[in-house]
PDB file of C-alpha atoms in Angstrom:
ATOM      1  CA  UNK Q  15      55.043 -59.758  25.870  1.00 66.00           C
ATOM      2  CA  UNK Q  16      54.871 -57.801  22.539  1.00 83.00           C
ATOM      3  CA  UNK Q  17      53.533 -54.314  22.371  1.00 94.00           C
ATOM      4  CA  UNK Q  18      51.610 -52.516  20.018  1.00 97.00           C
ATOM      5  CA  UNK Q  19      53.032 -52.782  16.522  1.00 98.00           C
ATOM      6  CA  UNK Q  20      52.159 -50.445  13.596  1.00 98.00           C
ATOM      7  CA  UNK Q  21      53.603 -50.626   9.935  1.00 97.00           C
ATOM      8  CA  UNK Q  22      54.763 -49.011   8.041  1.00 97.00           C
ATOM      9  CA  UNK Q  23      57.120 -46.848  10.124  1.00 97.00           C
ATOM     10  CA  UNK Q  24      57.164 -44.264   7.426  1.00 97.00           C
ATOM     11  CA  UNK Q  25      54.971 -43.324   4.389  1.00 98.00           C
ATOM     12  CA  UNK Q  26      55.293 -40.662   1.729  1.00 98.00           C
ATOM     13  CA  UNK Q  27      52.536 -40.114  -0.292  1.00 98.00           C
ATOM     14  CA  UNK Q  28      51.389 -37.069  -2.835  1.00 98.00           C
ATOM     15  CA  UNK Q  29      48.074 -35.081  -2.402  1.00 98.00           C
ATOM     16  CA  UNK Q  30      45.183 -36.755  -3.461  1.00 98.00           C
ATOM     17  CA  UNK Q  31      46.437 -40.244  -2.927  1.00 98.00           C
ATOM     18  CA  UNK Q  32      45.180 -42.855  -0.492  1.00 98.00           C
ATOM     19  CA  UNK Q  33      47.267 -44.122   2.661  1.00 98.00           C
ATOM     20  CA  UNK Q  34      46.605 -47.126   4.634  1.00 98.00           C
ATOM     21  CA  UNK Q  35      47.988 -47.633   8.079  1.00 98.00           C
ATOM     22  CA  UNK Q  36      48.106 -50.874   9.967  1.00 98.00           C
ATOM     23  CA  UNK Q  37      48.239 -51.653  13.790  1.00 98.00           C
ATOM     24  CA  UNK Q  38      48.022 -54.997  15.734  1.00 98.00           C
ATOM     25  CA  UNK Q  39      47.237 -54.540  19.383  1.00 97.00           C
ATOM     26  CA  UNK Q  40      48.832 -56.235  22.404  1.00 96.00           C
ATOM     27  CA  UNK Q  41      47.902 -59.828  22.665  1.00 94.00           C
ATOM     28  CA  UNK Q  42      44.558 -59.910  24.544  1.00 92.00           C
ATOM     29  CA  UNK Q  43      43.444 -56.435  23.804  1.00 93.00           C
ATOM     30  CA  UNK Q  44      40.299 -55.947  21.909  1.00 92.00           C
ATOM     31  CA  UNK Q  45      40.101 -52.318  21.875  1.00 93.00           C
ATOM     32  CA  UNK Q  46      42.290 -50.090  19.174  1.00 95.00           C
ATOM     33  CA  UNK Q  47      42.304 -46.490  19.165  1.00 95.00           C
ATOM     34  CA  UNK Q  48      43.842 -44.114  16.551  1.00 97.00           C
ATOM     35  CA  UNK Q  49      45.366 -40.746  17.208  1.00 97.00           C
ATOM     36  CA  UNK Q  50      46.913 -37.994  15.209  1.00 98.00           C
ATOM     37  CA  UNK Q  51      49.806 -36.095  16.395  1.00 96.00           C
ATOM     38  CA  UNK Q  52      50.348 -32.912  13.851  1.00 94.00           C
ATOM     39  CA  UNK Q  53      52.929 -30.425  14.441  1.00 87.00           C
ATOM     40  CA  UNK Q  54      51.734 -27.875  16.763  1.00 79.00           C
ATOM     41  CA  UNK Q  55      48.354 -29.202  17.471  1.00 82.00           C
ATOM     42  CA  UNK Q  56      49.022 -32.081  20.003  1.00 88.00           C
ATOM     43  CA  UNK Q  57      47.550 -35.510  19.976  1.00 94.00           C
ATOM     44  CA  UNK Q  58      44.113 -35.618  18.581  1.00 95.00           C
ATOM     45  CA  UNK Q  59      41.481 -38.965  19.128  1.00 95.00           C
ATOM     46  CA  UNK Q  60      40.405 -40.144  15.701  1.00 96.00           C
ATOM     47  CA  UNK Q  61      38.788 -43.482  16.069  1.00 95.00           C
ATOM     48  CA  UNK Q  62      38.065 -46.051  18.432  1.00 93.00           C
ATOM     49  CA  UNK Q  63      37.083 -49.917  17.606  1.00 93.00           C
ATOM     50  CA  UNK Q  64      36.179 -52.405  20.052  1.00 91.00           C
ATOM     51  CA  UNK Q  65      34.991 -56.125  19.089  1.00 90.00           C
ATOM     52  CA  UNK Q  66      34.912 -55.310  15.361  1.00 92.00           C
ATOM     53  CA  UNK Q  67      33.054 -52.225  15.587  1.00 93.00           C
ATOM     54  CA  UNK Q  68      33.556 -48.435  15.382  1.00 93.00           C
ATOM     55  CA  UNK Q  69      32.675 -47.094  19.201  1.00 91.00           C
ATOM     56  CA  UNK Q  70      33.375 -43.453  18.799  1.00 91.00           C
ATOM     57  CA  UNK Q  71      34.862 -41.091  16.109  1.00 94.00           C
ATOM     58  CA  UNK Q  72      36.839 -37.664  16.629  1.00 93.00           C
ATOM     59  CA  UNK Q  73      36.328 -34.568  14.760  1.00 93.00           C
ATOM     60  CA  UNK Q  74      37.921 -35.569  11.509  1.00 96.00           C
ATOM     61  CA  UNK Q  75      36.152 -35.550   8.069  1.00 97.00           C
ATOM     62  CA  UNK Q  76      34.843 -38.726   6.675  1.00 96.00           C
ATOM     63  CA  UNK Q  77      37.895 -39.505   4.249  1.00 97.00           C
ATOM     64  CA  UNK Q  78      39.324 -41.014   7.617  1.00 98.00           C
ATOM     65  CA  UNK Q  79      38.256 -44.134   7.903  1.00 97.00           C
ATOM     66  CA  UNK Q  80      39.122 -47.728   9.449  1.00 96.00           C
ATOM     67  CA  UNK Q  81      38.183 -51.011  10.295  1.00 97.00           C
ATOM     68  CA  UNK Q  82      38.948 -53.761  12.958  1.00 97.00           C
ATOM     69  CA  UNK Q  83      39.564 -57.349  11.614  1.00 97.00           C
ATOM     70  CA  UNK Q  84      38.628 -60.434  13.763  1.00 96.00           C
ATOM     71  CA  UNK Q  85      41.970 -60.952  15.233  1.00 95.00           C
ATOM     72  CA  UNK Q  86      41.664 -57.403  16.597  1.00 96.00           C
ATOM     73  CA  UNK Q  87      44.167 -55.632  14.408  1.00 97.00           C
ATOM     74  CA  UNK Q  88      43.246 -52.604  12.595  1.00 98.00           C
ATOM     75  CA  UNK Q  89      43.487 -50.371   9.401  1.00 98.00           C
ATOM     76  CA  UNK Q  90      43.536 -46.933   9.484  1.00 98.00           C
ATOM     77  CA  UNK Q  91      42.462 -45.401   5.827  1.00 98.00           C
ATOM     78  CA  UNK Q  92      43.121 -41.710   4.669  1.00 98.00           C
ATOM     79  CA  UNK Q  93      41.597 -40.938   1.383  1.00 97.00           C
ATOM     80  CA  UNK Q  94      42.138 -37.914  -0.849  1.00 98.00           C
ATOM     81  CA  UNK Q  95      45.270 -36.929   1.012  1.00 98.00           C
ATOM     82  CA  UNK Q  96      45.674 -33.113   1.921  1.00 97.00           C
ATOM     83  CA  UNK Q  97      49.166 -31.420   2.643  1.00 97.00           C
ATOM     84  CA  UNK Q  98      47.677 -31.102   6.018  1.00 95.00           C
ATOM     85  CA  UNK Q  99      47.422 -34.515   6.756  1.00 97.00           C
ATOM     86  CA  UNK Q 100      51.140 -34.811   7.363  1.00 97.00           C
ATOM     87  CA  UNK Q 101      51.606 -36.063  10.851  1.00 97.00           C
ATOM     88  CA  UNK Q 102      52.388 -39.008  13.380  1.00 97.00           C
ATOM     89  CA  UNK Q 103      49.823 -41.302  13.471  1.00 98.00           C
ATOM     90  CA  UNK Q 104      49.610 -43.330  16.683  1.00 98.00           C
ATOM     91  CA  UNK Q 105      47.636 -46.362  17.499  1.00 98.00           C
ATOM     92  CA  UNK Q 106      46.919 -47.648  21.148  1.00 96.00           C
ATOM     93  CA  UNK Q 107      45.393 -50.738  22.668  1.00 95.00           C
ATOM     94  CA  UNK Q 108      43.577 -51.394  25.716  1.00 92.00           C
ATOM     95  CA  UNK Q 109      42.056 -54.587  27.045  1.00 88.00           C
ATOM     96  CA  UNK Q 110      38.508 -53.482  26.012  1.00 70.00           C
ATOM     97  CA  UNK Q 111      35.087 -51.823  26.451  1.00 62.00           C
ATOM     98  CA  UNK Q 112      36.532 -48.294  26.801  1.00 57.00           C
ATOM     99  CA  UNK Q 113      35.935 -48.570  30.477  1.00 67.00           C
ATOM    100  CA  UNK Q 114      36.957 -45.328  31.869  1.00 65.00           C
ATOM    101  CA  UNK Q 115      39.939 -46.859  34.098  1.00 71.00           C
ATOM    102  CA  UNK Q 116      41.355 -48.650  31.051  1.00 83.00           C
ATOM    103  CA  UNK Q 117      44.845 -47.673  29.982  1.00 89.00           C
ATOM    104  CA  UNK Q 118      45.835 -47.139  26.301  1.00 93.00           C
ATOM    105  CA  UNK Q 119      49.286 -48.360  25.370  1.00 95.00           C
ATOM    106  CA  UNK Q 120      50.746 -46.703  22.387  1.00 97.00           C
ATOM    107  CA  UNK Q 121      52.462 -48.047  19.115  1.00 97.00           C
ATOM    108  CA  UNK Q 122      55.632 -46.388  17.679  1.00 97.00           C
ATOM    109  CA  UNK Q 123      53.563 -44.784  15.181  1.00 97.00           C
ATOM    110  CA  UNK Q 124      53.353 -44.051  11.493  1.00 98.00           C
ATOM    111  CA  UNK Q 125      54.736 -40.959  10.107  1.00 97.00           C
ATOM    112  CA  UNK Q 126      52.957 -39.811   6.990  1.00 98.00           C
ATOM    113  CA  UNK Q 127      54.296 -37.271   4.887  1.00 98.00           C
ATOM    114  CA  UNK Q 128      52.157 -35.706   1.890  1.00 98.00           C
ATOM    115  CA  UNK Q 129      53.848 -34.074  -0.618  1.00 97.00           C
TER     116      UNK Q 129
ATOM    117  CA  UNK J  22      38.564 -22.928  26.895  1.00 68.00           C
ATOM    118  CA  UNK J  23      40.579 -25.729  25.906  1.00 76.00           C
ATOM    119  CA  UNK J  24      39.260 -29.159  27.678  1.00 90.00           C
ATOM    120  CA  UNK J  25      42.904 -30.036  28.866  1.00 94.00           C
ATOM    121  CA  UNK J  26      45.549 -27.409  29.556  1.00 94.00           C
ATOM    122  CA  UNK J  27      49.196 -27.559  30.549  1.00 94.00           C
ATOM    123  CA  UNK J  28      51.884 -25.020  30.955  1.00 85.00           C
ATOM    124  CA  UNK J  29      53.794 -25.357  27.661  1.00 77.00           C
ATOM    125  CA  UNK J  30      57.082 -24.748  29.103  1.00 82.00           C
ATOM    126  CA  UNK J  31      59.853 -25.426  28.723  1.00 91.00           C
ATOM    127  CA  UNK J  32      60.444 -26.204  32.286  1.00 95.00           C
ATOM    128  CA  UNK J  33      63.780 -26.310  33.063  1.00 96.00           C
ATOM    129  CA  UNK J  34      65.308 -27.802  36.470  1.00 96.00           C
ATOM    130  CA  UNK J  35      68.930 -28.837  37.692  1.00 97.00           C
ATOM    131  CA  UNK J  36      69.806 -32.364  38.137  1.00 97.00           C
ATOM    132  CA  UNK J  37      68.461 -33.602  41.908  1.00 97.00           C
ATOM    133  CA  UNK J  38      65.499 -31.141  42.042  1.00 97.00           C
ATOM    134  CA  UNK J  39      61.891 -31.508  42.036  1.00 97.00           C
ATOM    135  CA  UNK J  40      59.841 -31.008  38.804  1.00 97.00           C
ATOM    136  CA  UNK J  41      56.581 -29.954  39.249  1.00 96.00           C
ATOM    137  CA  UNK J  42      53.825 -30.188  36.041  1.00 97.00           C
ATOM    138  CA  UNK J  43      50.474 -29.117  36.193  1.00 96.00           C
ATOM    139  CA  UNK J  44      47.456 -29.938  34.371  1.00 96.00           C
ATOM    140  CA  UNK J  45      43.676 -28.519  34.574  1.00 96.00           C
ATOM    141  CA  UNK J  46      40.782 -29.943  32.784  1.00 94.00           C
ATOM    142  CA  UNK J  47      37.288 -28.375  32.014  1.00 92.00           C
ATOM    143  CA  UNK J  48      34.903 -31.365  31.906  1.00 86.00           C
ATOM    144  CA  UNK J  49      33.679 -32.119  35.594  1.00 84.00           C
ATOM    145  CA  UNK J  50      32.477 -35.398  34.765  1.00 83.00           C
ATOM    146  CA  UNK J  51      36.055 -36.621  33.844  1.00 82.00           C
ATOM    147  CA  UNK J  52      37.001 -39.714  35.550  1.00 82.00           C
ATOM    148  CA  UNK J  53      40.536 -40.849  34.687  1.00 91.00           C
ATOM    149  CA  UNK J  54      43.629 -38.900  34.468  1.00 94.00           C
ATOM    150  CA  UNK J  55      46.837 -40.024  33.087  1.00 96.00           C
ATOM    151  CA  UNK J  56      50.478 -39.144  32.499  1.00 97.00           C
ATOM    152  CA  UNK J  57      52.503 -39.900  29.521  1.00 97.00           C
ATOM    153  CA  UNK J  58      56.104 -39.081  28.445  1.00 97.00           C
ATOM    154  CA  UNK J  59      56.878 -38.532  25.363  1.00 96.00           C
ATOM    155  CA  UNK J  60      60.635 -38.495  24.155  1.00 96.00           C
ATOM    156  CA  UNK J  61      61.555 -36.520  20.850  1.00 91.00           C
ATOM    157  CA  UNK J  62      60.521 -38.738  17.967  1.00 89.00           C
ATOM    158  CA  UNK J  63      58.794 -41.213  19.950  1.00 93.00           C
ATOM    159  CA  UNK J  64      55.549 -42.386  20.980  1.00 94.00           C
ATOM    160  CA  UNK J  65      54.089 -41.712  24.439  1.00 96.00           C
ATOM    161  CA  UNK J  66      54.536 -43.824  27.193  1.00 96.00           C
ATOM    162  CA  UNK J  67      52.568 -44.348  30.477  1.00 95.00           C
ATOM    163  CA  UNK J  68      54.044 -42.862  33.749  1.00 96.00           C
ATOM    164  CA  UNK J  69      51.211 -42.831  35.927  1.00 94.00           C
ATOM    165  CA  UNK J  70      47.175 -43.074  36.243  1.00 93.00           C
ATOM    166  CA  UNK J  71      44.881 -41.713  38.858  1.00 94.00           C
ATOM    167  CA  UNK J  72      41.483 -42.195  39.312  1.00 91.00           C
ATOM    168  CA  UNK J  73      40.371 -40.664  42.981  1.00 91.00           C
ATOM    169  CA  UNK J  74      41.163 -37.575  44.868  1.00 94.00           C
ATOM    170  CA  UNK J  75      44.687 -37.681  46.538  1.00 95.00           C
ATOM    171  CA  UNK J  76      48.117 -38.790  45.941  1.00 95.00           C
ATOM    172  CA  UNK J  77      49.496 -41.801  44.093  1.00 96.00           C
ATOM    173  CA  UNK J  78      53.063 -42.387  44.439  1.00 96.00           C
ATOM    174  CA  UNK J  79      55.328 -44.644  42.101  1.00 95.00           C
ATOM    175  CA  UNK J  80      59.146 -44.446  42.557  1.00 96.00           C
ATOM    176  CA  UNK J  81      60.208 -40.924  42.040  1.00 97.00           C
ATOM    177  CA  UNK J  82      56.977 -39.802  40.624  1.00 97.00           C
ATOM    178  CA  UNK J  83      53.900 -38.813  42.486  1.00 98.00           C
ATOM    179  CA  UNK J  84      50.466 -37.849  40.814  1.00 97.00           C
ATOM    180  CA  UNK J  85      47.890 -35.503  42.802  1.00 97.00           C
ATOM    181  CA  UNK J  86      44.402 -35.348  41.751  1.00 96.00           C
ATOM    182  CA  UNK J  87      41.960 -32.643  43.230  1.00 95.00           C
ATOM    183  CA  UNK J  88      38.548 -33.068  41.233  1.00 93.00           C
ATOM    184  CA  UNK J  89      36.894 -29.912  43.172  1.00 93.00           C
ATOM    185  CA  UNK J  90      39.559 -27.880  41.647  1.00 94.00           C
ATOM    186  CA  UNK J  91      39.738 -29.926  38.232  1.00 94.00           C
ATOM    187  CA  UNK J  92      43.433 -30.276  38.618  1.00 95.00           C
ATOM    188  CA  UNK J  93      46.147 -32.827  38.469  1.00 97.00           C
ATOM    189  CA  UNK J  94      49.708 -32.557  38.747  1.00 97.00           C
ATOM    190  CA  UNK J  95      52.840 -34.738  38.310  1.00 97.00           C
ATOM    191  CA  UNK J  96      55.633 -34.465  40.707  1.00 97.00           C
ATOM    192  CA  UNK J  97      59.355 -35.944  39.745  1.00 98.00           C
ATOM    193  CA  UNK J  98      61.801 -36.053  42.419  1.00 98.00           C
ATOM    194  CA  UNK J  99      65.401 -36.237  42.045  1.00 97.00           C
ATOM    195  CA  UNK J 100      65.004 -35.421  38.542  1.00 97.00           C
ATOM    196  CA  UNK J 101      67.462 -36.959  36.181  1.00 97.00           C
ATOM    197  CA  UNK J 102      68.905 -35.824  32.673  1.00 96.00           C
ATOM    198  CA  UNK J 103      67.070 -38.903  31.330  1.00 96.00           C
ATOM    199  CA  UNK J 104      63.669 -37.351  32.381  1.00 97.00           C
ATOM    200  CA  UNK J 105      64.077 -34.684  29.933  1.00 97.00           C
ATOM    201  CA  UNK J 106      60.922 -35.053  27.615  1.00 97.00           C
ATOM    202  CA  UNK J 107      57.360 -33.930  26.957  1.00 96.00           C
ATOM    203  CA  UNK J 108      55.045 -34.721  29.607  1.00 97.00           C
ATOM    204  CA  UNK J 109      51.388 -35.147  28.337  1.00 97.00           C
ATOM    205  CA  UNK J 110      48.495 -35.070  30.703  1.00 97.00           C
ATOM    206  CA  UNK J 111      45.383 -36.981  29.471  1.00 96.00           C
ATOM    207  CA  UNK J 112      41.832 -37.166  30.562  1.00 94.00           C
ATOM    208  CA  UNK J 113      39.091 -39.620  29.641  1.00 88.00           C
ATOM    209  CA  UNK J 114      35.217 -39.933  31.074  1.00 73.00           C
ATOM    210  CA  UNK J 115      33.598 -41.955  28.350  1.00 71.00           C
ATOM    211  CA  UNK J 116      33.749 -43.145  25.172  1.00 68.00           C
ATOM    212  CA  UNK J 117      37.069 -44.503  25.184  1.00 79.00           C
ATOM    213  CA  UNK J 118      39.152 -41.469  23.753  1.00 87.00           C
ATOM    214  CA  UNK J 119      41.972 -39.690  25.585  1.00 92.00           C
ATOM    215  CA  UNK J 120      41.744 -35.866  25.733  1.00 93.00           C
ATOM    216  CA  UNK J 121      45.376 -34.775  25.752  1.00 95.00           C
ATOM    217  CA  UNK J 122      46.982 -31.526  26.754  1.00 95.00           C
ATOM    218  CA  UNK J 123      49.538 -29.804  24.575  1.00 93.00           C
ATOM    219  CA  UNK J 124      52.450 -31.101  26.861  1.00 95.00           C
ATOM    220  CA  UNK J 125      54.898 -29.736  28.879  1.00 96.00           C
ATOM    221  CA  UNK J 126      58.594 -30.063  27.758  1.00 95.00           C
ATOM    222  CA  UNK J 127      60.968 -30.534  30.702  1.00 96.00           C
ATOM    223  CA  UNK J 128      64.602 -30.234  30.549  1.00 96.00           C
ATOM    224  CA  UNK J 129      66.735 -31.507  33.262  1.00 97.00           C
ATOM    225  CA  UNK J 130      70.235 -29.800  33.540  1.00 95.00           C
ATOM    226  CA  UNK J 131      73.180 -31.890  34.728  1.00 93.00           C
TER     227      UNK J 131
END
């Protein structure tokens, strides 16, 4: 069974540009989560999508946004990039509904570098 | 106070020893607890999940949960050099999000 996939693996942008990151969940999973892992800050929750809807959002500015498509894949958009947005962006998926016992499985991540 | 706290390490143990990793959390209504392992430059991979008080064993790994003390731990028996990684404790109660600790770096010396 294929795991969570993410693209691209690396992305280099300049300050002020927009970045688009993509994620495909494990087959059969309906929930997708996005996390940011910046150096020295640990893993921070960004967004949770389930059944096409945004269910929860972390403490990030509105320029971080996303969506989930009918096939449950997801896109994370970061507008007006700032230097501190440089980080590893991780996507995770679970079987759905955010029930507390659900396990989240992580993809390989997209490493974003903002120059 | 951080929501999830771990000893930052690095924790160094000799090969074959028991490695003990600890985690405390602040939200009493937390319901699910996870240990992930993250190798340098890689994404987190799940090792164990635990939901009720007590011990849960899986091979060389044992997770222990004490909700009264708001404490969860991971024991790694017969530690191997391949266990050298950063171990992340994560907690969730509702709303889908995992709250992670800063991670404990483990080094197993041959």
